[in-house]
CSV table of N, CA and C in Angstrom, one decimal:
chain,number,residue,atom,x,y,z
A,172,LYS,N,28.8,36.6,-79.1
A,172,LYS,CA,27.6,36.0,-78.2
A,172,LYS,C,26.4,35.4,-79.0
A,173,ALA,N,25.5,36.0,-80.1
A,173,ALA,CA,24.3,35.6,-80.5
A,173,ALA,C,24.8,34.5,-81.2
A,174,ALA,N,26.0,34.0,-81.7
A,174,ALA,CA,26.2,32.7,-82.6
A,174,ALA,C,26.3,31.4,-81.6
A,175,PHE,N,26.5,31.8,-80.2
A,175,PHE,CA,26.5,31.0,-79.4
A,175,PHE,C,25.3,30.4,-79.0
A,176,ARG,N,24.3,31.8,-78.7
A,176,ARG,CA,23.0,31.5,-78.3
A,176,ARG,C,22.3,30.7,-79.0
A,177,ALA,N,22.9,30.9,-80.5
A,177,ALA,CA,21.8,30.0,-81.9
A,177,ALA,C,22.5,28.5,-81.6
A,178,GLY,N,23.4,28.3,-81.1
A,178,GLY,CA,23.9,27.3,-81.2
A,178,GLY,C,25.3,27.1,-82.3
A,179,LEU,N,25.9,27.8,-82.7
A,179,LEU,CA,26.9,28.1,-83.9
A,179,LEU,C,28.1,28.2,-83.3
A,180,LEU,N,29.0,27.6,-83.7
A,180,LEU,CA,30.2,27.9,-83.3
A,180,LEU,C,30.8,28.8,-84.4
A,181,PRO,N,31.8,30.1,-83.8
A,181,PRO,CA,31.7,31.3,-84.5
A,181,PRO,C,33.4,31.2,-84.9
A,182,ILE,N,33.2,32.0,-86.2
A,182,ILE,CA,34.6,32.4,-87.0
A,182,ILE,C,34.4,33.3,-86.8
A,183,LEU,N,35.6,34.6,-86.0
A,183,LEU,CA,36.1,35.4,-85.9
A,183,LEU,C,37.0,35.8,-86.8
A,184,CYS,N,36.8,37.1,-87.3
A,184,CYS,CA,37.9,37.5,-87.9
A,184,CYS,C,38.1,38.5,-87.9
A,185,VAL,N,39.7,39.0,-87.7
A,185,VAL,CA,40.3,40.3,-87.4
A,185,VAL,C,41.8,40.9,-88.3
A,186,GLY,N,41.7,42.1,-88.1
A,186,GLY,CA,42.7,42.3,-89.2
A,186,GLY,C,42.5,43.9,-89.4
A,187,GLU,N,43.5,44.1,-89.4
A,187,GLU,CA,43.9,46.0,-90.1
A,187,GLU,C,43.6,46.1,-91.6
A,188,THR,N,43.5,47.7,-92.1
A,188,THR,CA,43.4,47.7,-93.2
A,188,THR,C,45.3,48.4,-93.5
A,189,LEU,N,45.2,48.6,-94.6
A,189,LEU,CA,46.7,49.2,-94.9
A,189,LEU,C,47.0,50.5,-94.4
A,190,SER,N,46.3,51.3,-94.3
A,190,SER,CA,46.4,52.5,-93.3
A,190,SER,C,46.9,52.2,-92.2
A,191,GLN,N,46.5,51.6,-91.6
A,191,GLN,CA,46.5,51.2,-90.2
A,191,GLN,C,48.0,49.9,-90.1
A,192,ARG,N,48.4,49.7,-90.9
A,192,ARG,CA,49.8,48.7,-91.0
A,192,ARG,C,50.4,49.4,-91.2
A,193,GLN,N,50.5,50.6,-92.0
A,193,GLN,CA,51.4,51.5,-92.1
A,193,GLN,C,51.5,52.3,-91.3
A,194,ALA,N,50.8,52.7,-90.6
A,194,ALA,CA,50.7,53.7,-89.3
A,194,ALA,C,51.3,52.8,-87.7
A,195,GLY,N,51.6,51.8,-88.2
A,195,GLY,CA,52.0,51.0,-87.0
A,195,GLY,C,51.0,50.6,-85.6
A,196,GLN,N,49.8,50.6,-86.2
A,196,GLN,CA,48.5,50.1,-85.3
A,196,GLN,C,48.2,48.5,-85.0
A,197,LEU,N,48.9,47.8,-85.9
A,197,LEU,CA,48.4,46.3,-85.8
A,197,LEU,C,47.9,46.0,-84.3
A,198,GLU,N,48.8,46.3,-83.4
A,198,GLU,CA,48.4,45.7,-82.0
A,198,GLU,C,46.9,46.4,-81.4
A,199,SER,N,46.9,47.5,-82.0
A,199,SER,CA,45.9,48.5,-81.4
A,199,SER,C,45.1,48.1,-81.5
A,200,VAL,N,44.3,47.7,-83.0
A,200,VAL,CA,43.4,47.3,-84.3
A,200,VAL,C,43.3,45.9,-83.8
A,201,LEU,N,43.9,45.3,-83.2
A,201,LEU,CA,43.7,43.9,-83.2
A,201,LEU,C,43.1,43.8,-81.7
A,202,ASP,N,43.6,44.9,-80.6
A,202,ASP,CA,43.5,44.7,-79.5
A,202,ASP,C,42.1,45.1,-78.8
A,203,GLN,N,42.0,46.4,-80.2
A,203,GLN,CA,40.3,47.0,-80.0
A,203,GLN,C,39.4,45.9,-80.5
A,204,GLN,N,39.6,45.1,-81.8
A,204,GLN,CA,38.7,43.9,-82.1
A,204,GLN,C,38.6,43.1,-81.1
A,205,LEU,N,39.5,42.3,-80.6
A,205,LEU,CA,39.8,41.2,-79.8
A,205,LEU,C,38.4,41.3,-78.7
A,206,SER,N,38.8,43.1,-78.1
A,206,SER,CA,38.4,43.0,-76.7
A,206,SER,C,37.1,42.7,-77.3
A,207,VAL,N,36.3,43.7,-78.4
A,207,VAL,CA,35.0,43.9,-78.5
A,207,VAL,C,34.1,42.6,-79.0
A,208,ALA,N,34.3,41.6,-79.4
A,208,ALA,CA,33.9,40.1,-80.1
A,208,ALA,C,34.4,39.3,-78.5
A,209,MET,N,35.5,39.4,-78.0
A,209,MET,CA,35.5,38.2,-77.2
A,209,MET,C,35.6,38.8,-75.6
A,210,GLY,N,35.1,39.8,-75.5
A,210,GLY,CA,34.6,40.5,-74.2
A,210,GLY,C,33.4,39.9,-73.8
A,211,GLY,N,33.7,39.4,-72.4
A,211,GLY,CA,32.3,38.6,-71.5
A,211,GLY,C,32.0,37.6,-72.2
A,212,LEU,N,33.1,36.4,-73.3
A,212,LEU,CA,32.9,35.2,-73.4
A,212,LEU,C,33.4,34.7,-72.1
A,213,ALA,N,32.6,33.5,-71.7
A,213,ALA,CA,33.2,32.4,-71.0
A,213,ALA,C,34.5,31.9,-71.7
A,214,ALA,N,35.0,31.0,-70.7
A,214,ALA,CA,36.7,30.9,-70.9
A,214,ALA,C,36.1,29.3,-72.3
A,215,ASP,N,35.3,28.6,-72.2
A,215,ASP,CA,34.8,27.4,-72.3
A,215,ASP,C,34.7,28.0,-74.3
A,216,GLN,N,33.8,29.1,-74.0
A,216,GLN,CA,32.7,29.7,-75.3
A,216,GLN,C,34.2,30.0,-76.1
A,217,ALA,N,35.4,30.6,-75.4
A,217,ALA,CA,36.3,31.9,-76.0
A,217,ALA,C,37.4,30.1,-77.0
A,218,ALA,N,37.2,29.4,-76.3
A,218,ALA,CA,38.1,28.1,-76.6
A,218,ALA,C,37.6,27.6,-77.6
A,219,ALA,N,36.3,27.5,-78.1
A,219,ALA,CA,35.2,27.4,-79.0
A,219,ALA,C,35.0,28.0,-80.5
A,220,VAL,N,35.7,29.5,-80.3
A,220,VAL,CA,35.9,30.3,-81.3
A,220,VAL,C,37.1,29.7,-82.1
A,221,THR,N,36.9,30.5,-83.4
A,221,THR,CA,37.9,29.7,-84.7
A,221,THR,C,38.2,31.2,-84.6
A,222,LEU,N,39.3,31.8,-84.6
A,222,LEU,CA,39.9,32.9,-84.7
A,222,LEU,C,40.6,33.0,-86.6
A,223,ALA,N,40.5,33.9,-87.3
A,223,ALA,CA,41.2,34.2,-88.4
A,223,ALA,C,41.8,35.2,-88.6
A,224,TYR,N,43.2,35.4,-88.6
A,224,TYR,CA,43.7,36.9,-88.8
A,224,TYR,C,43.6,37.1,-90.5
A,225,GLU,N,42.8,38.0,-90.8
A,225,GLU,CA,42.8,38.6,-92.1
A,225,GLU,C,42.8,40.2,-92.5
A,226,PRO,N,44.1,39.9,-92.8
A,226,PRO,CA,44.3,41.7,-93.0
A,226,PRO,C,43.3,42.0,-94.2
A,227,VAL,N,42.7,43.2,-93.6
A,227,VAL,CA,41.7,43.9,-94.4
A,227,VAL,C,42.5,44.3,-96.3
A,228,TRP,N,43.8,44.4,-96.0
A,228,TRP,CA,44.3,44.8,-97.4
A,228,TRP,C,44.8,43.8,-98.1
A,229,ALA,N,44.6,42.0,-97.4
A,229,ALA,CA,45.1,41.3,-98.4
A,229,ALA,C,43.8,41.0,-99.0
A,230,ILE,N,42.6,41.1,-98.6
A,230,ILE,CA,41.7,40.3,-98.9
A,230,ILE,C,40.9,40.8,-100.4
A,231,GLY,N,41.2,39.7,-101.1
A,231,GLY,CA,40.9,39.0,-102.7
A,231,GLY,C,41.8,40.6,-103.4
A,232,THR,N,42.8,40.6,-103.1
A,232,THR,CA,43.7,42.0,-103.6
A,232,THR,C,44.9,41.4,-104.4
A,233,GLY,N,44.7,39.7,-104.1
A,233,GLY,CA,46.0,39.0,-104.2
A,233,GLY,C,47.2,38.9,-103.7
A,234,HIS,N,47.4,40.4,-102.8
A,234,HIS,CA,48.2,40.6,-101.7
A,234,HIS,C,48.0,39.8,-100.6
A,235,ASN,N,49.0,39.0,-100.0
A,235,ASN,CA,49.2,38.3,-98.4
A,235,ASN,C,50.0,38.9,-97.4
A,236,ALA,N,50.1,38.7,-96.5
A,236,ALA,CA,50.9,38.9,-95.4
A,236,ALA,C,52.0,38.0,-95.5
A,237,SER,N,53.3,38.8,-95.4
A,237,SER,CA,54.4,37.7,-95.5
A,237,SER,C,54.4,36.4,-94.2
A,238,PRO,N,55.2,35.5,-94.7
A,238,PRO,CA,54.7,34.7,-92.8
A,238,PRO,C,55.3,35.3,-92.0
A,239,GLU,N,56.2,35.9,-92.0
A,239,GLU,CA,56.4,36.7,-90.9
A,239,GLU,C,55.6,37.9,-90.2
A,240,GLN,N,55.3,38.1,-90.9
A,240,GLN,CA,53.7,39.4,-91.1
A,240,GLN,C,53.0,38.6,-90.0
A,241,ALA,N,52.3,37.4,-90.8
A,241,ALA,CA,51.3,36.6,-90.5
A,241,ALA,C,51.8,36.0,-89.2
A,242,GLN,N,52.9,35.7,-88.8
A,242,GLN,CA,53.2,35.3,-87.2
A,242,GLN,C,53.1,36.0,-86.3
A,243,GLU,N,53.6,37.3,-86.5
A,243,GLU,CA,53.2,38.4,-85.9
A,243,GLU,C,52.1,38.6,-85.3
A,244,ALA,N,51.6,38.8,-86.3
A,244,ALA,CA,50.1,38.8,-85.8
A,244,ALA,C,49.3,38.1,-85.2
A,245,HIS,N,49.6,36.5,-85.4
A,245,HIS,CA,48.8,35.2,-85.1
A,245,HIS,C,49.9,35.6,-83.8
A,246,ALA,N,51.0,36.0,-83.6
A,246,ALA,CA,51.6,35.5,-81.8
A,246,ALA,C,50.9,36.8,-81.0
A,247,TYR,N,50.6,37.3,-81.7
A,247,TYR,CA,50.1,38.8,-80.9
A,247,TYR,C,48.9,38.2,-80.3
A,248,ILE,N,47.8,37.8,-81.0
A,248,ILE,CA,46.4,37.4,-81.1
A,248,ILE,C,46.5,36.2,-79.5
A,249,ARG,N,47.3,35.8,-80.0
A,249,ARG,CA,47.8,34.6,-79.2
A,249,ARG,C,48.2,34.9,-77.4
A,250,GLY,N,49.0,35.9,-77.9
A,250,GLY,CA,49.2,36.2,-76.0
A,250,GLY,C,48.5,37.3,-76.1
A,251,TRP,N,47.4,37.9,-76.5
A,251,TRP,CA,46.1,38.4,-76.0
A,251,TRP,C,45.1,37.7,-75.1
A,252,LEU,N,45.0,36.6,-75.9
A,252,LEU,CA,44.4,35.0,-75.6
A,252,LEU,C,44.5,35.0,-74.0
A,253,ARG,N,46.2,35.1,-73.9
A,253,ARG,CA,46.4,34.3,-72.5
A,253,ARG,C,46.5,35.5,-71.4
A,254,GLY,N,46.5,36.6,-71.8
A,254,GLY,CA,46.5,37.7,-71.0
A,254,GLY,C,44.8,37.9,-70.4
A,255,HIS,N,44.0,37.6,-71.3
A,255,HIS,CA,42.5,37.5,-71.1
A,255,HIS,C,41.6,36.2,-70.2
A,256,PHE,N,42.1,35.0,-70.6
A,256,PHE,CA,41.7,33.7,-70.4
A,256,PHE,C,42.3,33.3,-69.6
A,257,PRO,N,42.3,32.1,-69.3
A,257,PRO,CA,42.8,31.0,-68.7
A,257,PRO,C,43.9,30.3,-69.6
A,258,ALA,N,44.6,30.2,-69.4
A,258,ALA,CA,46.2,29.6,-70.6
A,258,ALA,C,45.7,28.2,-71.5
A,259,PHE,N,44.6,27.3,-71.2
A,259,PHE,CA,44.2,27.0,-72.2
A,259,PHE,C,43.5,27.2,-73.2
A,260,VAL,N,42.9,28.3,-73.3
A,260,VAL,CA,42.1,28.9,-74.2
A,260,VAL,C,42.9,29.6,-75.6
A,261,ALA,N,44.0,29.7,-75.4
A,261,ALA,CA,45.0,30.1,-75.7
A,261,ALA,C,45.6,29.1,-76.8
A,262,ASP,N,45.8,28.1,-76.3
A,262,ASP,CA,46.4,26.8,-76.1
A,262,ASP,C,45.8,26.0,-77.1
A,263,GLN,N,44.4,26.1,-76.6
A,263,GLN,CA,43.3,24.9,-77.8
A,263,GLN,C,42.7,25.4,-78.9
A,264,LEU,N,42.6,27.0,-78.6
A,264,LEU,CA,41.9,27.9,-79.7
A,264,LEU,C,42.6,27.8,-81.3
A,265,ARG,N,41.9,27.7,-82.5
A,265,ARG,CA,42.7,27.6,-83.3
A,265,ARG,C,42.5,29.2,-83.9
A,266,ILE,N,43.8,29.9,-84.4
A,266,ILE,CA,44.0,31.3,-85.4
A,266,ILE,C,44.6,30.5,-87.0
A,267,GLN,N,43.8,31.0,-87.9
A,267,GLN,CA,43.8,30.6,-89.0
A,267,GLN,C,44.2,31.7,-89.6
A,268,TYR,N,44.9,31.5,-90.8
A,268,TYR,CA,45.2,33.2,-91.4
A,268,TYR,C,44.3,33.2,-93.0
A,269,GLY,N,43.7,34.2,-93.0
A,269,GLY,CA,42.9,34.1,-94.4
A,269,GLY,C,43.5,35.9,-94.4
A,270,GLY,N,43.4,35.6,-96.2
A,270,GLY,CA,44.1,36.9,-96.9
A,270,GLY,C,45.1,36.5,-98.4
A,271,SER,N,44.2,36.2,-99.1
A,271,SER,CA,44.8,35.8,-101.3
A,271,SER,C,45.6,34.4,-100.2
A,272,VAL,N,45.5,33.4,-99.7
A,272,VAL,CA,46.2,32.1,-99.3
A,272,VAL,C,46.0,31.6,-100.9
A,273,LYS,N,47.1,31.3,-101.6
A,273,LYS,CA,47.2,30.1,-102.5
A,273,LYS,C,48.1,28.9,-102.4
A,274,ALA,N,48.3,28.3,-103.2
A,274,ALA,CA,49.3,27.2,-103.2
A,274,ALA,C,50.6,27.5,-103.1
A,275,SER,N,50.7,28.3,-103.5
A,275,SER,CA,52.5,29.1,-103.5
A,275,SER,C,52.7,29.9,-102.7
A,276,ASN,N,51.9,30.6,-101.6
A,276,ASN,CA,52.2,31.1,-100.0
A,276,ASN,C,51.9,30.2,-98.7
A,277,ALA,N,51.0,29.1,-99.3
A,277,ALA,CA,50.4,28.3,-98.4
A,277,ALA,C,51.5,27.6,-97.3
A,278,GLY,N,52.3,27.0,-98.2
A,278,GLY,CA,53.0,26.2,-97.2
A,278,GLY,C,54.3,26.9,-96.6
A,279,ALA,N,54.4,28.0,-96.5
A,279,ALA,CA,55.4,29.1,-95.8
A,279,ALA,C,54.7,29.9,-94.3
A,280,LEU,N,53.4,30.2,-95.3
A,280,LEU,CA,52.5,30.4,-94.2
A,280,LEU,C,52.2,29.8,-93.2
A,281,LEU,N,51.9,28.6,-93.4
A,281,LEU,CA,51.6,27.2,-92.0
A,281,LEU,C,52.4,26.6,-91.6
A,282,THR,N,53.9,26.8,-92.0
A,282,THR,CA,54.9,26.4,-91.1
A,282,THR,C,55.3,27.3,-90.1
A,283,GLN,N,54.3,28.7,-90.0
A,283,GLN,CA,55.0,29.3,-88.5
A,283,GLN,C,54.0,28.9,-87.5
A,284,PRO,N,54.8,29.1,-86.3
A,284,PRO,CA,54.4,27.9,-85.0
A,284,PRO,C,53.1,28.8,-84.5
A,285,ASP,N,52.4,29.8,-85.0
A,285,ASP,CA,51.1,30.6,-84.8
A,285,ASP,C,50.3,30.1,-85.1
A,286,VAL,N,50.2,30.0,-86.5
A,286,VAL,CA,49.5,29.8,-87.8
A,286,VAL,C,48.7,28.1,-87.2
A,287,ASP,N,47.6,28.1,-87.2
A,287,ASP,CA,47.0,26.9,-86.8
A,287,ASP,C,46.4,26.3,-88.5
A,288,GLY,N,46.3,27.1,-89.2
A,288,GLY,CA,45.0,26.7,-90.5
A,288,GLY,C,45.8,27.7,-91.1
A,289,ALA,N,44.4,27.5,-92.3
A,289,ALA,CA,44.0,29.3,-93.6
A,289,ALA,C,42.9,29.2,-93.5
A,290,LEU,N,42.1,29.9,-93.7
A,290,LEU,CA,40.8,30.3,-93.9
A,290,LEU,C,40.9,30.5,-95.4
A,291,VAL,N,40.5,30.2,-96.2
A,291,VAL,CA,40.6,30.2,-97.9
A,291,VAL,C,39.4,30.8,-98.2
A,292,GLY,N,39.8,31.8,-99.0
A,292,GLY,CA,38.8,32.5,-100.4
A,292,GLY,C,38.5,31.8,-101.3
A,293,GLY,N,38.6,32.7,-102.1
A,293,GLY,CA,38.5,32.8,-104.0
A,293,GLY,C,39.7,31.6,-104.1
A,294,ALA,N,40.5,31.1,-103.7
A,294,ALA,CA,41.0,29.9,-104.2
A,294,ALA,C,40.3,28.7,-103.9
A,295,SER,N,39.6,28.7,-103.1
A,295,SER,CA,38.6,27.2,-102.9
A,295,SER,C,37.4,26.8,-103.8
A,296,LEU,N,37.2,27.9,-104.6
A,296,LEU,CA,36.1,28.0,-105.8
A,296,LEU,C,36.7,27.0,-107.1
A,297,LYS,N,38.0,27.2,-107.1
A,297,LYS,CA,38.9,26.3,-108.1
A,297,LYS,C,39.5,25.5,-107.4
A,298,ALA,N,38.9,24.1,-108.0
A,298,ALA,CA,39.4,22.7,-107.4
A,298,ALA,C,41.0,22.9,-107.4
A,299,ALA,N,41.7,22.7,-108.8
A,299,ALA,CA,43.5,22.7,-108.8
A,299,ALA,C,43.5,23.7,-107.7
A,300,ASP,N,43.5,24.7,-107.7
A,300,ASP,CA,44.2,25.5,-106.6
A,300,ASP,C,43.8,25.5,-105.3
A,301,PHE,N,43.0,25.1,-104.8
A,301,PHE,CA,42.5,24.1,-103.7
A,301,PHE,C,43.2,22.9,-103.3
A,302,LEU,N,43.2,22.3,-104.3
A,302,LEU,CA,44.3,21.0,-104.0
A,302,LEU,C,45.6,21.8,-103.9
A,303,GLY,N,46.1,22.2,-104.5
A,303,GLY,CA,47.7,23.0,-103.9
A,303,GLY,C,47.6,22.9,-102.8
A,304,ILE,N,46.7,23.8,-102.1
A,304,ILE,CA,46.8,24.4,-100.9
A,304,ILE,C,46.5,23.6,-99.8
A,305,ILE,N,46.0,22.7,-100.0
A,305,ILE,CA,45.8,21.3,-99.4
A,305,ILE,C,47.1,20.6,-98.9
A,306,GLU,N,47.6,20.3,-100.1
A,306,GLU,CA,49.1,19.7,-100.4
A,306,GLU,C,49.8,20.2,-99.8
A,307,ALA,N,50.1,22.0,-99.4
A,307,ALA,CA,51.0,22.5,-99.1
A,307,ALA,C,50.8,22.4,-97.7
A,308,GLY,N,49.4,22.2,-97.2
A,308,GLY,CA,49.0,22.2,-95.8
A,308,GLY,C,49.7,20.7,-95.6
A,309,LEU,N,49.5,19.7,-96.0
A,309,LEU,CA,49.7,19.0,-95.6
A,309,LEU,C,51.4,18.6,-95.7
A,310,ALA,N,51.8,19.3,-96.9
A,310,ALA,CA,53.2,19.0,-96.5
A,310,ALA,C,54.1,19.4,-94.9
A,311,ALA,N,53.4,21.0,-94.8
A,311,ALA,CA,53.8,21.8,-93.9
A,311,ALA,C,53.7,20.9,-92.6
A,312,ARG,N,52.6,20.4,-92.2
A,312,ARG,CA,52.5,19.4,-91.3
A,312,ARG,C,52.9,18.4,-91.0
A,313,ARG,N,53.5,17.9,-92.0
A,313,ARG,CA,54.7,16.7,-92.3
A,313,ARG,C,55.7,17.2,-91.5
A,314,ALA,N,56.1,18.4,-92.0
A,314,ALA,CA,57.4,19.3,-92.2
A,314,ALA,C,57.3,19.3,-89.8
A,315,SER,N,56.3,19.3,-90.1
A,315,SER,CA,56.3,20.3,-88.4
A,315,SER,C,56.7,18.7,-87.4
A,316,ARG,N,55.8,17.7,-87.3
A,316,ARG,CA,56.1,16.9,-86.9
A,316,ARG,C,57.6,15.7,-87.4
A,317,SER,N,58.5,16.4,-87.8
A,317,SER,CA,59.7,15.7,-88.1
A,317,SER,C,60.5,16.3,-87.3
């Protein structure tokens, strides 16, 4: 809410720790994080947020969620949005994957139906690595259009 008051468009990162994932708490963690951060937003504000599913256990570790794990979390988030806001919010809001995105995994992640993009961290610091992610993203986009 403070970001909107300051004229900014927020990127909201949500995700679970490794112990929470192993305990089967993905949905309850996401529900709590989304409820606190998105609660009280008007629909047009909610639609302007960019969400990033960024599992804590993948940040800077070199490990990433499998495409199936990412899709599971993204689908849950999109369903949560549908349950709390008008349908256009879930359709319009971008949900990105963040958590050790690299050229070698970007294509598989970005072809998942509910993954709208990538929030790239350390790999964006090396031009060749970032270019590989961009190329994988473009290939995924072309594949989804055919």
